Every structure is written in C-alpha cells, then in structure tokens.
Amino acid sequence: MANYSTNEFKGGLKVMLDGDPCSIVENEFVKPGKGQAFNRVKLRNLKTGRVWERTFRSGESLEGADVVDREMEYLYNDGEFFHFMEPETFEQHQASTDAVGDAAKWLKEQDVYTVTLYNGSPLAVTPPNHVILEISDTDPGVRGDTAQGGTKPATLVTGAVVKVPLFLEIGETIKVDTRTGEYLGRAKED
Amino acid sequence: MTTDLWRPSATIKALRHRAALLTEIRQFFAQRQVLETEVPVLSRRATSDPHIESIPVQCGGDNAYLATSPEFGLKRLLAAGLGDCYYLGKAFRQGEAGSRHNPEFTMLEWYRCGWDDRRLMKEVADLLSGILKIQQVQSLSYRELFQRELQLDPHSASDNELLRCVEEEMDLAFSPADRSECLDLLMSHRLEPAMGEGITLLYDFPADQAALAKVIPDNSGTPVARRFEAYVGGLELANGYWELTDSAEQLRRFKADHTYRQKHDLNLYPYEERLVEALRMGMPECAGVALGIDRLLMLAGGYKTIEEVIAFPIERA
C-alpha cells in the first residue's frame, strides 16, 4: 500500500496505526508562529471502533490500509457466521459476530448493507441510516390517546427493540434510524 | 463540489468585514502617527528561521523567495531613519495549511522606536480590545503559564521532567528531539486551549526561542527572550520583540540557524547580510510585532476556519 504524509490526511482516509486499520476522523495542523509544526490527528480504530488522538510531526507518514467499503446483500446466519453476497459478482463473504457487532440487530435477509473489507475479509458491517422493519412483538395498541405522546417498547423482526407510540400494533412496519435507534414513523407496505 | 471552485470560500459579508477591518487598522496607526510603508514581497533572501520555510520562485534566472514576513525590509528602513512604521500586506509560508493557516496570508507588522516589549504589549492590547470589543486582558510570563497549568518551571525543569509531562499529556508518533520541541508540544496541545476567552499576553520566552529578540536576565536571574505573543481565546494572533540591535549577535544567530538547518536536513539559504549591515550602521532601539490579520478577522466575525475569511484560499487560488 501507498504511504500517506500528514498533509494528505483527510477525513475517511484509511491508514495503519500500531498494526490496526484506522480511519482518519480529523486532522488539525498546529504550529506556533516560531515553533515546530505538528498534526493532531483523530483516528477511529476500525477493529474496535475506538477513537484515538495522536500527534505527528508535520511531514511524517503512515502506510495506507487495504480497507474498502462494499454494498452487499445479507443472506443468512448459520449460527456462527453472517453470510453476505456482492450483488454484481455473487461473491460471498462470511462475517464473524465481532465484525457484525451491533449491526446484527438490524440485519434482515435480502436487504443491502455496507460491509467493510480489510485485506479482503469483513471487518465491520454498517446498516443504512434508515431501515423499514416489521414489529414482531409489543403490548396491545391503545386507541384514542395519540395526543398524549406516550411510548412503549416494541421488538422488531430482526431483534432490535425500539420505543414506539402506544397506538402501534404487532405486524405494522415502521421506519427507524439505526444510528440512534429512534422511531421515525409508520411505513406503508407496497 | 469541484465545479464550485471558481467561487470565493468567504461570503461577501466577510469580504466587506475585511475591508472595514483594514480601514480601522489604518485609522488606528494614522491617529498615532505611525507611517504605512511597503517592503518587497519578492526577495533575494529567504528567512533563516528553522521552523519557517520560504517559498522559492524564479526571477529573471535568479533564485528569489516570497517574503515570510516584512521584518528584514522594515528593519532596514528603521536603520535608514524612517521612524515608527508599519506594513499591512501579504506574507507567504511554505506548507502551512489548515483551519488556521493558509500559505498566503495577510500580516500587519509595526515598529515603535524607543519602546520596549512591555510598552508595545499595551499597544497590541489597545488595538485588539478596540477591534474585538474585549475588555478582559491577562498578562503573564511564559513561566507563570506553565506553573499555573502544569506546575512546571519551563526554564529550570530537567529534560526528563519535560519529557514525562509531554508523555502524560498526549500520545505522540515520535519522541521529542529536545526541550524546545517538548515546550512547543505543551504550548500547542495543553496551554493554548487553557488560556481562556479574553486577550492573553505572554512574555519572557525561553532564551533558545528568542528568534530576533533581546535576551536579558529576568527578576530571578534567568536569561529570557524579551519576546511576547498575543492570544485571543487560545488562538495565536501576534508575536513581538524588544528588537535585537547588536549586529554581531544578529550574525551569530543567523549562523546558529544555519547550523540547526544543516543538522536537521532543512533547506539552506544565504542569510540576509543586508540586515546585519543595517544593524552595524545603527538601527534605533525599538520594539516590533507581527499580527495575523486573517485570524483577527476570524475572531472579529466569529468565523471558525480561515477559508471563511479569505476569498480564494490555496485550493481555489
């Protein structure tokens, strides 16, 4: 892989740090007028998700990381691995529970997710920001008090639990923001 | 995105604000009988400062450089008898780009004959508080700031103490080469953010960071550089000196910069012998300071990045 110098560090650039692939979050050039130039760099470790700040001398470089994002269809879980397929080539990849992480509760068969490959193997799975899923379990709906704005927990078909308005029933489909787990509204089935 | 690069990155409002700011600065100096003057932006000599790189250009087959500051030209004019004067125009520094830096920027630099750094600090505070409408001014020595924030004396702490303090405060991809690198790291990472909202005037720098300031013992007998910096809300705005007037010492410092550059594999340029000659002929005792106008405008208008106050920063220039 190519090496990148501090002046090429941009948000989203993938580099190797301490043997782990990282994504650059932020790069700040600091230089006292009469002093030495440094770059304060925030990086997200793509294995652990942890964000870390490290200071470099301006002009130092890091090795690029072989990390690419691919859109893939989720196929099934065999109990140990989650299986994904690239829709163009039909090439299949198996992702470990660690790689899938919190995304597991949003995974629905045949839907498309972003799979991050590191040296060709799945490193992380990111769901779309908004997903539409069916409620599989919740307390019975309460009619007539929609103005009260109360909420109740609802379990979705994928296993995620979200807070929904009281009037919703089992079998209804809703739109959810996967970044916050927030209910966005009812979705109409086509 | 790329098709939009013909546009200025600053709003029309910001550009009007810039014009008003330049007018206000010129009025400030007109009222105080400080003369506006021009010096070359295209120069035959580069800076010797080890941490500032000149941008080289070709001029009629000769090597020339874009000025990193108007300092040498202004000092030669002082030696020629021009008196109190200022430059308000462009300066250029290689490789300095970021949210607070652009390789081409606008600098104000002025000199006061017969003044020392302490008196000039007050005038810097007057200018800044007038423009920024800030009344709160704190004035403290480099040592006091380190003691207040890190319980460390930057002049007397051992190399190991400094290194330990740096390691506790931040994660580095390299090991600091010397004391002054440790101090720079602590200043930019820890102390600038801790300065607070108002105007901060920091004075009496370590002697090895003197640049072109006089070095004189302070009250405790420690030789300190009579150099000061002005910050607002932790953003470095200005750097000033009680100016070195001794030509032999000036020559010694140019040679020391040259040696440092050689040792660190940096570009080497002939030093500005015309400045040494001007000092030898006699430059009046004076204090001088340089102030970044783009950053001042950022503060005056509440802008977060330098590209919001420059019409065409380097990506669009």
PDB file of C-alpha atoms in Angstrom, chain B residues 15-270:
ATOM      1  CA  LEU B  15     -15.097  40.328   2.497  1.00  0.00           C
ATOM      2  CA  ARG B  16     -16.823  43.616   3.417  1.00  0.00           C
ATOM      3  CA  HIS B  17     -15.845  42.973   7.015  1.00  0.00           C
ATOM      4  CA  ARG B  18     -12.227  42.513   5.881  1.00  0.00           C
ATOM      5  CA  ALA B  19     -12.244  45.871   4.114  1.00  0.00           C
ATOM      6  CA  ALA B  20     -13.703  47.589   7.189  1.00  0.00           C
ATOM      7  CA  LEU B  21     -11.084  45.945   9.415  1.00  0.00           C
ATOM      8  CA  LEU B  22      -8.202  47.137   7.203  1.00  0.00           C
ATOM      9  CA  THR B  23      -9.625  50.683   7.297  1.00  0.00           C
ATOM     10  CA  GLU B  24      -9.926  50.556  11.084  1.00  0.00           C
ATOM     11  CA  ILE B  25      -6.294  49.417  11.420  1.00  0.00           C
ATOM     12  CA  ARG B  26      -5.036  52.182   9.126  1.00  0.00           C
ATOM     13  CA  GLN B  27      -7.007  54.751  11.170  1.00  0.00           C
ATOM     14  CA  PHE B  28      -5.522  53.380  14.411  1.00  0.00           C
ATOM     15  CA  PHE B  29      -1.997  53.987  13.124  1.00  0.00           C
ATOM     16  CA  ALA B  30      -2.778  57.302  11.394  1.00  0.00           C
ATOM     17  CA  GLN B  31      -4.027  58.667  14.742  1.00  0.00           C
ATOM     18  CA  ARG B  32      -0.760  57.547  16.353  1.00  0.00           C
ATOM     19  CA  GLN B  33       1.499  58.933  13.624  1.00  0.00           C
ATOM     20  CA  VAL B  34       2.822  55.528  12.591  1.00  0.00           C
ATOM     21  CA  LEU B  35       3.670  55.562   8.878  1.00  0.00           C
ATOM     22  CA  GLU B  36       2.428  52.910   6.449  1.00  0.00           C
ATOM     23  CA  THR B  37       5.223  51.614   4.244  1.00  0.00           C
ATOM     24  CA  GLU B  38       5.827  48.866   1.697  1.00  0.00           C
ATOM     25  CA  VAL B  39       8.691  46.386   1.531  1.00  0.00           C
ATOM     26  CA  PRO B  40       9.394  43.702  -1.102  1.00  0.00           C
ATOM     27  CA  VAL B  41       7.222  40.613  -1.142  1.00  0.00           C
ATOM     28  CA  LEU B  42       9.636  39.198  -3.740  1.00  0.00           C
ATOM     29  CA  SER B  43      13.025  38.996  -2.051  1.00  0.00           C
ATOM     30  CA  ARG B  44      16.521  37.759  -2.915  1.00  0.00           C
ATOM     31  CA  ARG B  45      16.937  36.338   0.583  1.00  0.00           C
ATOM     32  CA  ALA B  46      14.976  33.665   2.460  1.00  0.00           C
ATOM     33  CA  THR B  47      14.239  33.529   6.164  1.00  0.00           C
ATOM     34  CA  SER B  48      16.757  31.684   8.331  1.00  0.00           C
ATOM     35  CA  ASP B  49      14.143  30.754  10.948  1.00  0.00           C
ATOM     36  CA  PRO B  50      14.453  26.961  11.404  1.00  0.00           C
ATOM     37  CA  HIS B  51      10.679  26.462  11.717  1.00  0.00           C
ATOM     38  CA  ILE B  52       9.562  28.676   8.832  1.00  0.00           C
ATOM     39  CA  GLU B  53      10.045  27.710   5.169  1.00  0.00           C
ATOM     40  CA  SER B  54      10.218  30.264   2.366  1.00  0.00           C
ATOM     41  CA  ILE B  55       8.548  29.617  -0.980  1.00  0.00           C
ATOM     42  CA  PRO B  56      11.222  29.756  -3.715  1.00  0.00           C
ATOM     43  CA  VAL B  57      10.493  31.366  -7.090  1.00  0.00           C
ATOM     44  CA  GLN B  58      12.480  32.132 -10.233  1.00  0.00           C
ATOM     45  CA  CYS B  59      13.038  35.756 -11.150  1.00  0.00           C
ATOM     46  CA  GLY B  60      14.943  36.526 -14.352  1.00  0.00           C
ATOM     47  CA  GLY B  61      17.003  33.365 -13.940  1.00  0.00           C
ATOM     48  CA  ASP B  62      17.908  34.172 -10.311  1.00  0.00           C
ATOM     49  CA  ASN B  63      16.646  32.477  -7.182  1.00  0.00           C
ATOM     50  CA  ALA B  64      14.186  34.583  -5.225  1.00  0.00           C
ATOM     51  CA  TYR B  65      11.776  33.931  -2.370  1.00  0.00           C
ATOM     52  CA  LEU B  66       8.333  35.109  -1.316  1.00  0.00           C
ATOM     53  CA  ALA B  67       8.733  37.022   1.948  1.00  0.00           C
ATOM     54  CA  THR B  68       7.695  35.094   5.080  1.00  0.00           C
ATOM     55  CA  SER B  69       7.356  38.448   6.889  1.00  0.00           C
ATOM     56  CA  PRO B  70       8.269  42.107   6.201  1.00  0.00           C
ATOM     57  CA  GLU B  71      10.711  42.119   9.130  1.00  0.00           C
ATOM     58  CA  PHE B  72      14.055  42.451   7.333  1.00  0.00           C
ATOM     59  CA  GLY B  73      12.826  45.198   4.994  1.00  0.00           C
ATOM     60  CA  LEU B  74      11.219  47.204   7.802  1.00  0.00           C
ATOM     61  CA  LYS B  75      14.334  46.989   9.955  1.00  0.00           C
ATOM     62  CA  ARG B  76      16.497  48.240   7.097  1.00  0.00           C
ATOM     63  CA  LEU B  77      14.094  51.193   6.763  1.00  0.00           C
ATOM     64  CA  LEU B  78      14.347  51.842  10.519  1.00  0.00           C
ATOM     65  CA  ALA B  79      18.149  51.901  10.224  1.00  0.00           C
ATOM     66  CA  ALA B  80      17.743  54.354   7.314  1.00  0.00           C
ATOM     67  CA  GLY B  81      15.761  56.674   9.626  1.00  0.00           C
ATOM     68  CA  LEU B  82      12.136  56.131   8.597  1.00  0.00           C
ATOM     69  CA  GLY B  83      10.886  56.117  12.213  1.00  0.00           C
ATOM     70  CA  ASP B  84       7.707  54.443  13.549  1.00  0.00           C
ATOM     71  CA  CYS B  85       6.235  52.462  10.656  1.00  0.00           C
ATOM     72  CA  TYR B  86       4.006  49.546   9.703  1.00  0.00           C
ATOM     73  CA  TYR B  87       3.417  47.126   6.843  1.00  0.00           C
ATOM     74  CA  LEU B  88      -0.030  45.770   6.083  1.00  0.00           C
ATOM     75  CA  GLY B  89       0.133  43.220   3.286  1.00  0.00           C
ATOM     76  CA  LYS B  90       0.875  39.673   2.182  1.00  0.00           C
ATOM     77  CA  ALA B  91       3.326  37.151   3.605  1.00  0.00           C
ATOM     78  CA  PHE B  92       3.932  33.560   2.442  1.00  0.00           C
ATOM     79  CA  ARG B  93       4.939  30.356   4.221  1.00  0.00           C
ATOM     80  CA  GLN B  94       5.605  27.002   2.618  1.00  0.00           C
ATOM     81  CA  GLY B  95       3.491  24.064   3.778  1.00  0.00           C
ATOM     82  CA  GLU B  96       1.349  25.953   6.290  1.00  0.00           C
ATOM     83  CA  ALA B  97      -2.230  24.992   5.536  1.00  0.00           C
ATOM     84  CA  GLY B  98      -5.070  24.075   7.867  1.00  0.00           C
ATOM     85  CA  SER B  99      -8.093  25.539   9.584  1.00  0.00           C
ATOM     86  CA  ARG B 100      -5.939  28.387  10.952  1.00  0.00           C
ATOM     87  CA  HIS B 101      -3.240  28.568   8.260  1.00  0.00           C
ATOM     88  CA  ASN B 102      -3.041  29.406   4.569  1.00  0.00           C
ATOM     89  CA  PRO B 103       0.331  29.550   2.733  1.00  0.00           C
ATOM     90  CA  GLU B 104      -0.548  33.112   1.610  1.00  0.00           C
ATOM     91  CA  PHE B 105      -1.860  35.334   4.375  1.00  0.00           C
ATOM     92  CA  THR B 106      -2.200  38.962   5.417  1.00  0.00           C
ATOM     93  CA  MET B 107       0.182  40.283   8.041  1.00  0.00           C
ATOM     94  CA  LEU B 108       0.363  43.516   9.973  1.00  0.00           C
ATOM     95  CA  GLU B 109       3.801  44.334  11.362  1.00  0.00           C
ATOM     96  CA  TRP B 110       4.759  47.530  13.141  1.00  0.00           C
ATOM     97  CA  TYR B 111       7.739  49.076  14.937  1.00  0.00           C
ATOM     98  CA  ARG B 112       7.953  51.652  17.719  1.00  0.00           C
ATOM     99  CA  CYS B 113      11.264  53.462  18.179  1.00  0.00           C
ATOM    100  CA  GLY B 114      12.467  53.889  21.759  1.00  0.00           C
ATOM    101  CA  TRP B 115       9.867  51.423  23.095  1.00  0.00           C
ATOM    102  CA  ASP B 116      10.465  48.080  24.814  1.00  0.00           C
ATOM    103  CA  ASP B 117       8.328  44.924  24.593  1.00  0.00           C
ATOM    104  CA  ARG B 118       6.293  45.767  27.710  1.00  0.00           C
ATOM    105  CA  ARG B 119       5.123  49.071  26.266  1.00  0.00           C
ATOM    106  CA  LEU B 120       4.333  47.563  22.865  1.00  0.00           C
ATOM    107  CA  MET B 121       2.280  44.810  24.550  1.00  0.00           C
ATOM    108  CA  LYS B 122      -0.033  47.526  25.870  1.00  0.00           C
ATOM    109  CA  GLU B 123      -0.480  48.958  22.381  1.00  0.00           C
ATOM    110  CA  VAL B 124      -1.251  45.466  20.995  1.00  0.00           C
ATOM    111  CA  ALA B 125      -3.900  45.076  23.729  1.00  0.00           C
ATOM    112  CA  ASP B 126      -5.338  48.528  22.812  1.00  0.00           C
ATOM    113  CA  LEU B 127      -5.613  47.582  19.141  1.00  0.00           C
ATOM    114  CA  LEU B 128      -7.141  44.163  19.879  1.00  0.00           C
ATOM    115  CA  SER B 129      -9.606  45.297  22.521  1.00  0.00           C
ATOM    116  CA  GLY B 130     -10.769  48.149  20.251  1.00  0.00           C
ATOM    117  CA  ILE B 131     -11.371  45.845  17.269  1.00  0.00           C
ATOM    118  CA  LEU B 132     -12.714  42.827  19.148  1.00  0.00           C
ATOM    119  CA  LYS B 133     -14.591  44.773  21.856  1.00  0.00           C
ATOM    120  CA  ILE B 134     -12.902  42.655  24.528  1.00  0.00           C
ATOM    121  CA  GLN B 135     -12.010  44.326  27.833  1.00  0.00           C
ATOM    122  CA  GLN B 136     -10.521  41.296  29.587  1.00  0.00           C
ATOM    123  CA  VAL B 137      -6.716  41.286  29.263  1.00  0.00           C
ATOM    124  CA  GLN B 138      -4.390  38.949  31.173  1.00  0.00           C
ATOM    125  CA  SER B 139      -0.677  39.460  31.053  1.00  0.00           C
ATOM    126  CA  LEU B 140       1.591  36.697  32.308  1.00  0.00           C
ATOM    127  CA  SER B 141       5.045  35.294  31.759  1.00  0.00           C
ATOM    128  CA  TYR B 142       5.762  32.049  29.924  1.00  0.00           C
ATOM    129  CA  ARG B 143       6.945  30.644  33.253  1.00  0.00           C
ATOM    130  CA  GLU B 144       3.751  31.690  35.067  1.00  0.00           C
ATOM    131  CA  LEU B 145       1.538  29.992  32.476  1.00  0.00           C
ATOM    132  CA  PHE B 146       3.476  26.696  32.740  1.00  0.00           C
ATOM    133  CA  GLN B 147       3.425  26.878  36.532  1.00  0.00           C
ATOM    134  CA  ARG B 148      -0.285  27.680  36.639  1.00  0.00           C
ATOM    135  CA  GLU B 149      -1.363  24.889  34.265  1.00  0.00           C
ATOM    136  CA  LEU B 150       1.308  22.197  34.645  1.00  0.00           C
ATOM    137  CA  GLN B 151       3.122  23.015  37.921  1.00  0.00           C
ATOM    138  CA  LEU B 152       6.325  23.060  35.907  1.00  0.00           C
ATOM    139  CA  ASP B 153       9.041  25.697  35.510  1.00  0.00           C
ATOM    140  CA  PRO B 154       9.882  25.692  31.777  1.00  0.00           C
ATOM    141  CA  HIS B 155      13.312  27.251  32.399  1.00  0.00           C
ATOM    142  CA  SER B 156      14.566  25.036  35.225  1.00  0.00           C
ATOM    143  CA  ALA B 157      12.733  21.706  34.702  1.00  0.00           C
ATOM    144  CA  SER B 158      15.059  18.884  33.676  1.00  0.00           C
ATOM    145  CA  ASP B 159      14.800  17.315  30.212  1.00  0.00           C
ATOM    146  CA  ASN B 160      13.319  14.194  31.840  1.00  0.00           C
ATOM    147  CA  GLU B 161      10.653  16.144  33.708  1.00  0.00           C
ATOM    148  CA  LEU B 162       9.615  17.870  30.480  1.00  0.00           C
ATOM    149  CA  LEU B 163       9.512  14.591  28.583  1.00  0.00           C
ATOM    150  CA  ARG B 164       7.440  12.928  31.312  1.00  0.00           C
ATOM    151  CA  CYS B 165       4.972  15.811  31.277  1.00  0.00           C
ATOM    152  CA  VAL B 166       4.583  15.570  27.482  1.00  0.00           C
ATOM    153  CA  GLU B 167       4.034  11.802  27.696  1.00  0.00           C
ATOM    154  CA  GLU B 168       1.339  12.237  30.335  1.00  0.00           C
ATOM    155  CA  GLU B 169      -0.497  14.878  28.348  1.00  0.00           C
ATOM    156  CA  MET B 170      -0.546  13.398  24.833  1.00  0.00           C
ATOM    157  CA  ASP B 171       0.143  10.415  22.583  1.00  0.00           C
ATOM    158  CA  LEU B 172       2.995  11.029  20.155  1.00  0.00           C
ATOM    159  CA  ALA B 173       4.023   9.219  16.981  1.00  0.00           C
ATOM    160  CA  PHE B 174       7.656  10.262  17.620  1.00  0.00           C
ATOM    161  CA  SER B 175       9.983  11.069  20.517  1.00  0.00           C
ATOM    162  CA  PRO B 176      10.629  14.772  21.056  1.00  0.00           C
ATOM    163  CA  ALA B 177      14.140  15.718  19.949  1.00  0.00           C
ATOM    164  CA  ASP B 178      14.843  18.407  22.519  1.00  0.00           C
ATOM    165  CA  ARG B 179      13.467  20.735  25.220  1.00  0.00           C
ATOM    166  CA  SER B 180      12.106  23.256  22.803  1.00  0.00           C
ATOM    167  CA  GLU B 181      10.075  20.617  20.970  1.00  0.00           C
ATOM    168  CA  CYS B 182       8.611  19.484  24.332  1.00  0.00           C
ATOM    169  CA  LEU B 183       7.718  23.077  25.182  1.00  0.00           C
ATOM    170  CA  ASP B 184       6.125  23.647  21.739  1.00  0.00           C
ATOM    171  CA  LEU B 185       4.027  20.490  22.195  1.00  0.00           C
ATOM    172  CA  LEU B 186       2.837  21.511  25.648  1.00  0.00           C
ATOM    173  CA  MET B 187       2.095  25.024  24.429  1.00  0.00           C
ATOM    174  CA  SER B 188       0.020  23.991  21.416  1.00  0.00           C
ATOM    175  CA  HIS B 189      -1.770  20.986  22.956  1.00  0.00           C
ATOM    176  CA  ARG B 190      -2.258  21.994  26.556  1.00  0.00           C
ATOM    177  CA  LEU B 191      -1.616  25.665  27.270  1.00  0.00           C
ATOM    178  CA  GLU B 192      -3.200  27.493  24.330  1.00  0.00           C
ATOM    179  CA  PRO B 193      -6.561  25.752  24.938  1.00  0.00           C
ATOM    180  CA  ALA B 194      -6.304  26.632  28.662  1.00  0.00           C
ATOM    181  CA  MET B 195      -5.779  30.357  28.144  1.00  0.00           C
ATOM    182  CA  GLY B 196      -9.442  31.325  28.331  1.00  0.00           C
ATOM    183  CA  GLU B 197     -11.640  33.737  26.425  1.00  0.00           C
ATOM    184  CA  GLY B 198     -10.021  37.154  26.761  1.00  0.00           C
ATOM    185  CA  ILE B 199      -6.790  38.635  25.427  1.00  0.00           C
ATOM    186  CA  THR B 200      -3.690  36.854  26.759  1.00  0.00           C
ATOM    187  CA  LEU B 201      -0.278  38.497  26.530  1.00  0.00           C
ATOM    188  CA  LEU B 202       2.500  36.002  27.180  1.00  0.00           C
ATOM    189  CA  TYR B 203       6.028  37.345  27.689  1.00  0.00           C
ATOM    190  CA  ASP B 204       9.609  36.368  28.641  1.00  0.00           C
ATOM    191  CA  PHE B 205      10.103  33.284  26.478  1.00  0.00           C
ATOM    192  CA  PRO B 206      12.940  30.757  26.947  1.00  0.00           C
ATOM    193  CA  ALA B 207      16.218  32.185  25.649  1.00  0.00           C
ATOM    194  CA  ASP B 208      16.521  29.490  22.942  1.00  0.00           C
ATOM    195  CA  GLN B 209      13.201  30.693  21.462  1.00  0.00           C
ATOM    196  CA  ALA B 210      14.445  34.288  21.202  1.00  0.00           C
ATOM    197  CA  ALA B 211      14.417  34.471  17.372  1.00  0.00           C
ATOM    198  CA  LEU B 212      15.289  38.173  16.923  1.00  0.00           C
ATOM    199  CA  ALA B 213      14.526  39.421  20.449  1.00  0.00           C
ATOM    200  CA  LYS B 214      16.992  40.684  23.054  1.00  0.00           C
ATOM    201  CA  VAL B 215      17.951  38.129  25.716  1.00  0.00           C
ATOM    202  CA  ILE B 216      18.129  39.683  29.199  1.00  0.00           C
ATOM    203  CA  PRO B 217      18.012  38.151  32.720  1.00  0.00           C
ATOM    204  CA  ASP B 218      14.568  38.374  34.397  1.00  0.00           C
ATOM    205  CA  ASN B 219      13.942  39.181  38.106  1.00  0.00           C
ATOM    206  CA  SER B 220      15.024  35.683  39.116  1.00  0.00           C
ATOM    207  CA  GLY B 221      18.251  35.953  37.122  1.00  0.00           C
ATOM    208  CA  THR B 222      17.164  33.528  34.353  1.00  0.00           C
ATOM    209  CA  PRO B 223      18.134  34.807  30.905  1.00  0.00           C
ATOM    210  CA  VAL B 224      14.852  35.185  28.992  1.00  0.00           C
ATOM    211  CA  ALA B 225      13.941  36.304  25.487  1.00  0.00           C
ATOM    212  CA  ARG B 226      12.184  39.667  25.576  1.00  0.00           C
ATOM    213  CA  ARG B 227       9.621  38.294  23.212  1.00  0.00           C
ATOM    214  CA  PHE B 228       5.845  38.219  23.613  1.00  0.00           C
ATOM    215  CA  GLU B 229       2.849  36.599  21.989  1.00  0.00           C
ATOM    216  CA  ALA B 230      -0.766  37.742  21.976  1.00  0.00           C
ATOM    217  CA  TYR B 231      -3.606  35.198  22.005  1.00  0.00           C
ATOM    218  CA  VAL B 232      -7.360  35.572  21.997  1.00  0.00           C
ATOM    219  CA  GLY B 233      -9.322  32.557  23.178  1.00  0.00           C
ATOM    220  CA  GLY B 234      -6.190  30.420  22.731  1.00  0.00           C
ATOM    221  CA  LEU B 235      -5.714  31.473  19.084  1.00  0.00           C
ATOM    222  CA  GLU B 236      -2.223  32.846  18.474  1.00  0.00           C
ATOM    223  CA  LEU B 237      -2.517  36.289  16.898  1.00  0.00           C
ATOM    224  CA  ALA B 238       0.747  38.189  17.310  1.00  0.00           C
ATOM    225  CA  ASN B 239       4.435  37.771  18.052  1.00  0.00           C
ATOM    226  CA  GLY B 240       6.599  40.694  19.171  1.00  0.00           C
ATOM    227  CA  TYR B 241      10.136  41.515  20.307  1.00  0.00           C
ATOM    228  CA  TRP B 242      12.180  44.079  22.057  1.00  0.00           C
ATOM    229  CA  GLU B 243      14.346  44.019  18.988  1.00  0.00           C
ATOM    230  CA  LEU B 244      17.905  42.818  18.806  1.00  0.00           C
ATOM    231  CA  THR B 245      20.058  45.727  17.607  1.00  0.00           C
ATOM    232  CA  ASP B 246      23.525  44.178  18.047  1.00  0.00           C
ATOM    233  CA  SER B 247      24.863  43.271  14.591  1.00  0.00           C
ATOM    234  CA  ALA B 248      27.447  40.768  15.879  1.00  0.00           C
ATOM    235  CA  GLU B 249      24.759  38.912  17.852  1.00  0.00           C
ATOM    236  CA  GLN B 250      22.452  39.033  14.808  1.00  0.00           C
ATOM    237  CA  LEU B 251      25.170  37.432  12.693  1.00  0.00           C
ATOM    238  CA  ARG B 252      25.766  34.787  15.376  1.00  0.00           C
ATOM    239  CA  ARG B 253      22.038  33.913  15.397  1.00  0.00           C
ATOM    240  CA  PHE B 254      21.888  33.660  11.598  1.00  0.00           C
ATOM    241  CA  LYS B 255      24.832  31.261  11.756  1.00  0.00           C
ATOM    242  CA  ALA B 256      23.201  29.255  14.564  1.00  0.00           C
ATOM    243  CA  ASP B 257      20.017  28.937  12.451  1.00  0.00           C
ATOM    244  CA  HIS B 258      22.183  27.784   9.550  1.00  0.00           C
ATOM    245  CA  THR B 259      23.832  25.124  11.719  1.00  0.00           C
ATOM    246  CA  TYR B 260      20.432  23.944  13.024  1.00  0.00           C
ATOM    247  CA  ARG B 261      19.099  23.720   9.456  1.00  0.00           C
ATOM    248  CA  GLN B 262      22.171  21.776   8.360  1.00  0.00           C
ATOM    249  CA  LYS B 263      21.849  19.346  11.282  1.00  0.00           C
ATOM    250  CA  HIS B 264      18.128  18.771  10.609  1.00  0.00           C
ATOM    251  CA  ASP B 265      18.467  18.364   6.849  1.00  0.00           C
ATOM    252  CA  LEU B 266      16.449  21.504   6.092  1.00  0.00           C
ATOM    253  CA  ASN B 267      16.909  23.791   3.099  1.00  0.00           C
ATOM    254  CA  LEU B 268      19.912  26.092   3.385  1.00  0.00           C
ATOM    255  CA  TYR B 269      19.900  29.651   2.090  1.00  0.00           C
ATOM    256  CA  PRO B 270      22.349  32.535   2.248  1.00  0.00           C
TER     257      PRO B 270
END
